[in-house]
Coordinates of N, CA, C and O in Angstrom, one line a residue:
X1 N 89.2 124.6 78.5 CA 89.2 123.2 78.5 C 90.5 122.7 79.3 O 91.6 123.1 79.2
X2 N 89.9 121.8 80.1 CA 91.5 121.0 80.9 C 91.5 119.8 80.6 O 90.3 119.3 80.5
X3 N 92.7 118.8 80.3 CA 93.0 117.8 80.4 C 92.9 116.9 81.6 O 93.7 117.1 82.5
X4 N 91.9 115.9 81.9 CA 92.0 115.0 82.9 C 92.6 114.3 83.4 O 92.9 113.5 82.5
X5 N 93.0 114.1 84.1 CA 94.3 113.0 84.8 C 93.9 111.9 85.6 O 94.6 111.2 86.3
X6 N 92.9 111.9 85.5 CA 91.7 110.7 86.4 C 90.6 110.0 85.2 O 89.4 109.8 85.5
X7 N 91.2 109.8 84.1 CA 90.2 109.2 83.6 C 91.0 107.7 83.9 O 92.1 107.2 83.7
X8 N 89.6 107.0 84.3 CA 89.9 105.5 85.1 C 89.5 104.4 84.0 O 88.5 104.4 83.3
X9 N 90.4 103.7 84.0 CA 90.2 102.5 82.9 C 91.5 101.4 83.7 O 92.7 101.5 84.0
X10 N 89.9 99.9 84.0 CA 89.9 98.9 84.4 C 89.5 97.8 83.6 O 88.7 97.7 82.8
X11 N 90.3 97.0 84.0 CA 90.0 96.1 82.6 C 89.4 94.3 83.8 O 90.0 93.8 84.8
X12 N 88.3 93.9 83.2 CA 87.7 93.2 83.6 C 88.3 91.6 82.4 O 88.2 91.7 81.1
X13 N 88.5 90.8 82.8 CA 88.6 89.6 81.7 C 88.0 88.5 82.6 O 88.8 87.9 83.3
X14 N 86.7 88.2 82.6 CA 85.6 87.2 83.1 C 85.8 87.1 84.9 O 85.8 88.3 85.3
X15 N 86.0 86.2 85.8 CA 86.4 86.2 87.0 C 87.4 87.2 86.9 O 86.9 88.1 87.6
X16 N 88.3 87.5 86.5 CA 90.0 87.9 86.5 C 89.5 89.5 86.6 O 88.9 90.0 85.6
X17 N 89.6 90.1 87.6 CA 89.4 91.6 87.4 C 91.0 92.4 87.3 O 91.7 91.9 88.2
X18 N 91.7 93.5 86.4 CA 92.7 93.5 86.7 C 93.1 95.1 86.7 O 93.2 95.7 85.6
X19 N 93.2 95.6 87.5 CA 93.1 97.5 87.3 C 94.8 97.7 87.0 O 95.7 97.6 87.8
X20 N 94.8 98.0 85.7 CA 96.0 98.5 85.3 C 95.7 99.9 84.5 O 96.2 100.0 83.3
X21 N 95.1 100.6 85.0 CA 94.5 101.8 84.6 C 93.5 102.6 84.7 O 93.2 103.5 83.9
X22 N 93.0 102.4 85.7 CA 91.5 102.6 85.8 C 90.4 102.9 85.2 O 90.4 104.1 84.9
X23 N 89.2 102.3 84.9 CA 87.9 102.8 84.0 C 87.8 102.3 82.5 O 86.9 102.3 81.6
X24 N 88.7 101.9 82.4 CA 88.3 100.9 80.9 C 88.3 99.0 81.5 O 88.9 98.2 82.3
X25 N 87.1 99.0 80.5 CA 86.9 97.5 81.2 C 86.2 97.1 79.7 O 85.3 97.5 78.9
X26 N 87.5 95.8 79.7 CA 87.3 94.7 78.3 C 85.4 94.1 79.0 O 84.7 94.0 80.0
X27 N 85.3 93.9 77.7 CA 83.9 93.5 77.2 C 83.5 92.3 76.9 O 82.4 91.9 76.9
X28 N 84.8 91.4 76.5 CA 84.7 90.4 76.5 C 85.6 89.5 77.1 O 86.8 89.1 76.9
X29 N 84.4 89.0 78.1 CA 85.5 88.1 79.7 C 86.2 86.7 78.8 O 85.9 86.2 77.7
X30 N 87.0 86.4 79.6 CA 87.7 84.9 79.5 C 86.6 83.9 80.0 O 85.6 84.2 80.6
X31 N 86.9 82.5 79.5 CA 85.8 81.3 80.3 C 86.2 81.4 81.9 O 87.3 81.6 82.4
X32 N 85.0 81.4 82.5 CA 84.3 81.8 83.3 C 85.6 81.0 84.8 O 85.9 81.6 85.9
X33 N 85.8 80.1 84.4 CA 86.7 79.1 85.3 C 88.2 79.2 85.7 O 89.0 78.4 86.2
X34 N 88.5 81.1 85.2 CA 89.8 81.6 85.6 C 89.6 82.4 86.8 O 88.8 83.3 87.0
X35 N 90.7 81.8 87.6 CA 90.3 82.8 89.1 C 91.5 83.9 89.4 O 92.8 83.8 89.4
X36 N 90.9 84.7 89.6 CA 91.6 86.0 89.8 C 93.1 85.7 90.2 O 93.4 84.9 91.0
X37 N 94.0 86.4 89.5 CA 95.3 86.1 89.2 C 96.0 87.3 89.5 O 95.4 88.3 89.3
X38 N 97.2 87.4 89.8 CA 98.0 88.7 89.7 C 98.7 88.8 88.2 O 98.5 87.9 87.3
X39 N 99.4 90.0 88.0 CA 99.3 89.7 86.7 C 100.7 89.0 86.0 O 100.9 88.7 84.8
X40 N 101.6 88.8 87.3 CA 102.5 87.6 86.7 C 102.1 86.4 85.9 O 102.5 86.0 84.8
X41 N 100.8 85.8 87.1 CA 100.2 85.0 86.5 C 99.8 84.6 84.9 O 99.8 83.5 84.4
X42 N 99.6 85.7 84.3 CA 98.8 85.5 82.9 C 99.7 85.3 81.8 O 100.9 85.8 81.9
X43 N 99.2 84.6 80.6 CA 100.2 84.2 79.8 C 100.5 85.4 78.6 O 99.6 86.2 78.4
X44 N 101.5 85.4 77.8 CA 102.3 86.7 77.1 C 100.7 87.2 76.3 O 100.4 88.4 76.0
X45 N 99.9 86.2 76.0 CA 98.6 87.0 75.0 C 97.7 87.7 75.7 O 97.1 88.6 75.1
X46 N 97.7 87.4 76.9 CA 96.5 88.1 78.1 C 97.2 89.7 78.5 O 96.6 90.6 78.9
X47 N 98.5 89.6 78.4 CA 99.7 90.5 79.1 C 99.7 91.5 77.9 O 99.3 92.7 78.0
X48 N 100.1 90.9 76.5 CA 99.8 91.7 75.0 C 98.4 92.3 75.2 O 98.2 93.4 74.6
X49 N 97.6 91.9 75.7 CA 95.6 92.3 75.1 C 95.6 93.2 76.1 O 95.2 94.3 75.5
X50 N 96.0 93.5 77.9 CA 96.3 94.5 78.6 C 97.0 95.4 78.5 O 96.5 96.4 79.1
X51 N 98.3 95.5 77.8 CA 98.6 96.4 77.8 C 98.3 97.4 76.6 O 98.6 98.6 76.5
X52 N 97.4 96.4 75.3 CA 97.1 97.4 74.3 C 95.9 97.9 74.7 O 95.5 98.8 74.0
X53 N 95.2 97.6 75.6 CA 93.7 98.3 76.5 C 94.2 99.1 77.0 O 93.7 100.2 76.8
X54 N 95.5 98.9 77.8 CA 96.0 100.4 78.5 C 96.2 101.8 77.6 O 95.8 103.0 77.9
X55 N 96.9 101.3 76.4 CA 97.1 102.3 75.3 C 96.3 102.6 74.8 O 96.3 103.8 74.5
X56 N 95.6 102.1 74.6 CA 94.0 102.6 73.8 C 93.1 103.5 75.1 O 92.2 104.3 74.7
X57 N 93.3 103.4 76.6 CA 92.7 104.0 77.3 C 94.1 105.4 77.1 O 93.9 106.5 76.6
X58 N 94.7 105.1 77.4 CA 95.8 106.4 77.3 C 95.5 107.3 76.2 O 95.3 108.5 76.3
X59 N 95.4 106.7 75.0 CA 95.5 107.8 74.0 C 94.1 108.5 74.1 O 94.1 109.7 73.7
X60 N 92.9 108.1 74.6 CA 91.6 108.9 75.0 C 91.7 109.4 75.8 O 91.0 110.5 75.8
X61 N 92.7 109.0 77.3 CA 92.5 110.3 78.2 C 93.2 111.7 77.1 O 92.6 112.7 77.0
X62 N 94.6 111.2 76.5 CA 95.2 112.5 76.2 C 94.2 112.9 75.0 O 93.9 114.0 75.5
X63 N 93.5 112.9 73.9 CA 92.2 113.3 73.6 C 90.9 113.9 74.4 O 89.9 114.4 73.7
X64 N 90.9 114.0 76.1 CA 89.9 114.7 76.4 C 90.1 115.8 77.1 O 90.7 116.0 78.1
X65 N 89.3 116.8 76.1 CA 89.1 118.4 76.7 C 88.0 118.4 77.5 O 87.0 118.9 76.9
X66 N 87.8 118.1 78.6 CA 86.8 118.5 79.6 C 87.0 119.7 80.2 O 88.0 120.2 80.6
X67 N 85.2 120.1 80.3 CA 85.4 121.7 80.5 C 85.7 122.1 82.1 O 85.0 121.6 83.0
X68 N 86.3 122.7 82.2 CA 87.0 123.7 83.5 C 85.9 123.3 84.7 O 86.1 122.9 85.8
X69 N 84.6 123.5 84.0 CA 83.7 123.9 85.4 C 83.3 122.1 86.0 O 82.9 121.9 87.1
X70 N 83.4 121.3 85.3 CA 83.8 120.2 85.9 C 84.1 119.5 86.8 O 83.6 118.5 87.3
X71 N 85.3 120.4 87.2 CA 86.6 119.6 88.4 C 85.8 119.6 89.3 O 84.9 120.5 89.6
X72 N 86.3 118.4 90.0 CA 85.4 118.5 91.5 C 84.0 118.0 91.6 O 83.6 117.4 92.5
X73 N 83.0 118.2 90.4 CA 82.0 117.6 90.5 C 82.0 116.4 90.1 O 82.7 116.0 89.2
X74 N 80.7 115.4 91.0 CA 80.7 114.3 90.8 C 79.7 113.8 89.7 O 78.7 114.4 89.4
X75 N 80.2 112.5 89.0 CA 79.3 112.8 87.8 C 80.5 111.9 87.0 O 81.8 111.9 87.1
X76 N 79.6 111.2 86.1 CA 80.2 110.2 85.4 C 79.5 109.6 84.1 O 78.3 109.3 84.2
X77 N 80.2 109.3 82.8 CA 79.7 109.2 81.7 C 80.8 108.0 81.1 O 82.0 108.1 80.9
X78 N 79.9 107.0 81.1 CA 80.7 105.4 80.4 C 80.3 105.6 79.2 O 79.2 106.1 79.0
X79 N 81.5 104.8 77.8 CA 81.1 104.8 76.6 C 81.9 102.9 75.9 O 82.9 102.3 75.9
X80 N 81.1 102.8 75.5 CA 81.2 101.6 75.2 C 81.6 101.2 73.8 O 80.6 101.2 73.0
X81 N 82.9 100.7 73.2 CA 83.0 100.5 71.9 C 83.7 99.3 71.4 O 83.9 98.4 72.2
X82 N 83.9 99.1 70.3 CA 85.0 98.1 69.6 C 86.5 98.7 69.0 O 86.6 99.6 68.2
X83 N 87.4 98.0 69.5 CA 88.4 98.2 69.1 C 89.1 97.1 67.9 O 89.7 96.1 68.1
X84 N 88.8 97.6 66.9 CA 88.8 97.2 65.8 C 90.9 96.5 65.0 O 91.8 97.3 64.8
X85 N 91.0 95.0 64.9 CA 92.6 95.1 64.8 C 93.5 96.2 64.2 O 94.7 96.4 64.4
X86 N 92.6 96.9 63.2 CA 93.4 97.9 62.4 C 93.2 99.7 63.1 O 93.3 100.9 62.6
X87 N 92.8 99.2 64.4 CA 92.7 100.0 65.3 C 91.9 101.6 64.8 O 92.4 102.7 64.8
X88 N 90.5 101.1 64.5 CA 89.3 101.7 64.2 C 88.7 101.6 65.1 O 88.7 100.5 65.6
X89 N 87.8 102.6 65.9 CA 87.1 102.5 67.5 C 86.3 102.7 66.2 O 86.5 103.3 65.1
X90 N 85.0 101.6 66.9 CA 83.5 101.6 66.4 C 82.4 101.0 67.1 O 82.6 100.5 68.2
X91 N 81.1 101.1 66.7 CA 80.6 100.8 67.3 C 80.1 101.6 68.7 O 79.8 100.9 69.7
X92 N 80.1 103.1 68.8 CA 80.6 103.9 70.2 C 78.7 104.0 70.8 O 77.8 104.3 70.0
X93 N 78.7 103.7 72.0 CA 77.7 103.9 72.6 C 77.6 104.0 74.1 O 78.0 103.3 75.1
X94 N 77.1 104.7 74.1 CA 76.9 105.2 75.7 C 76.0 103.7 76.6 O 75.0 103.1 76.5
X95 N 77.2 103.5 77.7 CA 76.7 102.8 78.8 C 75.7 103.5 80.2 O 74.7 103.3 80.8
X96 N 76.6 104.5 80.0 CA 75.9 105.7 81.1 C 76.1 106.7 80.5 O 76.8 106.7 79.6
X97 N 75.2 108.1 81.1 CA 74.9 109.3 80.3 C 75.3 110.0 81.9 O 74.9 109.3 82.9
X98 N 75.9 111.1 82.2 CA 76.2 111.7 82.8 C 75.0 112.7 83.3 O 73.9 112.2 82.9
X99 N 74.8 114.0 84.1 CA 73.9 114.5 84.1 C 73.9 116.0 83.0 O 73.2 116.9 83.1
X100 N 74.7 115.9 82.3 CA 75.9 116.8 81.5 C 75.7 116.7 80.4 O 76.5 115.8 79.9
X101 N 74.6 117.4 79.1 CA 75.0 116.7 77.8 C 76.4 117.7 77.3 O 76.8 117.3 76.2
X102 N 77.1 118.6 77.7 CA 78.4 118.6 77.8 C 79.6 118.2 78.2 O 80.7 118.4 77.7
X103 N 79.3 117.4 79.7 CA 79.9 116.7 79.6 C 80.4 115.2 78.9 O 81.5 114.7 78.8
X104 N 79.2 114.9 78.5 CA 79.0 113.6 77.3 C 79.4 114.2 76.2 O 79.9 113.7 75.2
X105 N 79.4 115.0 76.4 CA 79.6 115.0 74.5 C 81.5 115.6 74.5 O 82.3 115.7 73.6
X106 N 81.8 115.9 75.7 CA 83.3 115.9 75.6 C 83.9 114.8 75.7 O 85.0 114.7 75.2
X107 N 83.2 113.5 76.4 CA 83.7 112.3 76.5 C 83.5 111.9 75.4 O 84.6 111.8 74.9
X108 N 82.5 111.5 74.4 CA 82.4 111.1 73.0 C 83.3 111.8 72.1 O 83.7 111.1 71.2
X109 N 83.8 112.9 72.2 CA 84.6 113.7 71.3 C 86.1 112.8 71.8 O 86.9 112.3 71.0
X110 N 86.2 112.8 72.7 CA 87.9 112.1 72.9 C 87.8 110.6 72.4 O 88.7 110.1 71.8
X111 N 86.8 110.0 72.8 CA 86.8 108.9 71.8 C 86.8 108.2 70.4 O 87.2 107.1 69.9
X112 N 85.9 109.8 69.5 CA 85.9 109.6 68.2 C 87.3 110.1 67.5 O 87.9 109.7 66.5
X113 N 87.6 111.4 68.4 CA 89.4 111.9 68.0 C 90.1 110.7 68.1 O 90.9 110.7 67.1
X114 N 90.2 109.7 68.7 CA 91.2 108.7 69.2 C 91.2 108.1 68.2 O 92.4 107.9 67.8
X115 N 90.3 107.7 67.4 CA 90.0 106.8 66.1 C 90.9 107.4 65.0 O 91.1 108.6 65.2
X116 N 91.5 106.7 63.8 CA 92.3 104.9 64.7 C 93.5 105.5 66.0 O 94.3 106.5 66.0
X117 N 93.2 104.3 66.8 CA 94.6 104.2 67.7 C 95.2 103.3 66.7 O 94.9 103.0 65.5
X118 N 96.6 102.9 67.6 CA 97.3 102.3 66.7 C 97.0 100.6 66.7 O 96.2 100.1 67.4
X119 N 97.7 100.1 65.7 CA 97.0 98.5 64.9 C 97.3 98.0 65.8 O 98.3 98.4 66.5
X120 N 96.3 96.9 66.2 CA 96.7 95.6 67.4 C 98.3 95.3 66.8 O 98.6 95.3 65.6
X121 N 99.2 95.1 67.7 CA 100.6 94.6 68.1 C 100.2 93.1 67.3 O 99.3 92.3 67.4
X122 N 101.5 93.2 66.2 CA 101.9 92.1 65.8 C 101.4 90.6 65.6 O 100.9 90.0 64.7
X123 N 101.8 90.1 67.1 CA 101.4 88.8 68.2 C 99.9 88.9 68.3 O 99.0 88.1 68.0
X124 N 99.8 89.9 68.7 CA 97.8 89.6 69.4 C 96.9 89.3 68.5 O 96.6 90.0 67.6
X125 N 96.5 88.4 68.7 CA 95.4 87.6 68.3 C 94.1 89.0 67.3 O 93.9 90.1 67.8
X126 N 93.9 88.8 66.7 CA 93.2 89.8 65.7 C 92.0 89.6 65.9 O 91.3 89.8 64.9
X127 N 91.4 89.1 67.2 CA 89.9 89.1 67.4 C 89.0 90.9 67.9 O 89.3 91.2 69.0
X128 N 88.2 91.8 67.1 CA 87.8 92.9 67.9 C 87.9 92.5 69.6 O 87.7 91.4 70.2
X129 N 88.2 93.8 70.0 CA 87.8 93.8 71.5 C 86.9 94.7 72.0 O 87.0 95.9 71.8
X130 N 86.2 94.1 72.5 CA 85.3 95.4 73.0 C 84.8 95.9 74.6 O 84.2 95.2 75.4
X131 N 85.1 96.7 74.7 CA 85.7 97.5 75.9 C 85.2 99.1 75.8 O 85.2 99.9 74.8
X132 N 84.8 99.3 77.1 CA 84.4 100.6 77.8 C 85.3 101.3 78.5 O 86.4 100.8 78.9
X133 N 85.1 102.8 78.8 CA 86.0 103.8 79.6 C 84.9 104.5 80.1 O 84.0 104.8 79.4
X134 N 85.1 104.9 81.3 CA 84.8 105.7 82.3 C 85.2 106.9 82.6 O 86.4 107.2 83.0
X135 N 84.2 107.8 82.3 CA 85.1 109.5 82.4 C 84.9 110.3 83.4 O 83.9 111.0 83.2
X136 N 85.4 110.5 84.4 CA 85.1 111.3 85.3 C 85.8 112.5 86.1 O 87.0 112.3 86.4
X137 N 85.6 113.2 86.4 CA 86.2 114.8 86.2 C 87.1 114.7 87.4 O 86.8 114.0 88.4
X138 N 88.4 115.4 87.3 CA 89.1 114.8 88.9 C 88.9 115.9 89.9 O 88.2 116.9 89.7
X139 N 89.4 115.5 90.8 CA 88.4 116.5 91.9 C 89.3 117.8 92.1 O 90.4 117.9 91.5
X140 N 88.7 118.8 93.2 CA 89.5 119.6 93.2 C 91.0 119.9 93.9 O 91.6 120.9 93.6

């Protein structure tokens, strides 16, 4: 088993697309009437909600053992969940299925290990978020 270094997590918030990680993307957009911003732009709650997406993608990449024969091939498996304030991943469901039920099922295994990440930060608003990650094998 090898550790990935390309698992991509992007985080989408309604118009506002914002890649500070690639392959995870919030699930639940902003009103529809925010136009794409850098991320100076956003205010300290939008900046708190990104950077705990980032961590919550982080601690799943370092959770996945993807197997060796992998690298290099193309192929890709999205998992879709809730991130719970007391930082309980739930709700896990496949957006895409890879051509791999090994490789799905190493991507589901790094996500159910991850559970709990740690508690939504202080300040952030304690609404679930729900947000996807993208797994895909890095090349050779």
């Amino acid at each position: 088993m090898i550790f990935n270094k390309k698992l991509f997590i992007m985080f989408l918030m309604s118009a506002m697309a914002l890649t500070a990680f690639a392959g995870c993307v919030e699930k639940e957009p902003q009103p529809p009437h925010k136009k794409l911003r850098d991320l100076s732009e956003l205010t300290p709650q939008e900046r708190l909600r990104i950077e705990y997406i980032e961590e919550v993608g982080k601690t799943i990449q370092k959770n996945w053992a993807m197997p060796e024969r992998f690298v290099g091939k193309k192929m890709e498996a999205r998992i879709a969940f809730t991130v719970n304030p007391d930082g309980r991943l739930t709700n896990l469901w496949f957006e895409k299925r890879s051509d791999s039920r090994k490789f799905d099922d190493s991507a589901e295994k790094a996500v159910k290990k991850s559970s709990p990440v740690s508690p939504f930060p202080e300040d952030l608003e304690k609404k679930p978020i729900e947000m996807a990650v993208t797994f895909t094998p890095p090349k050779k």
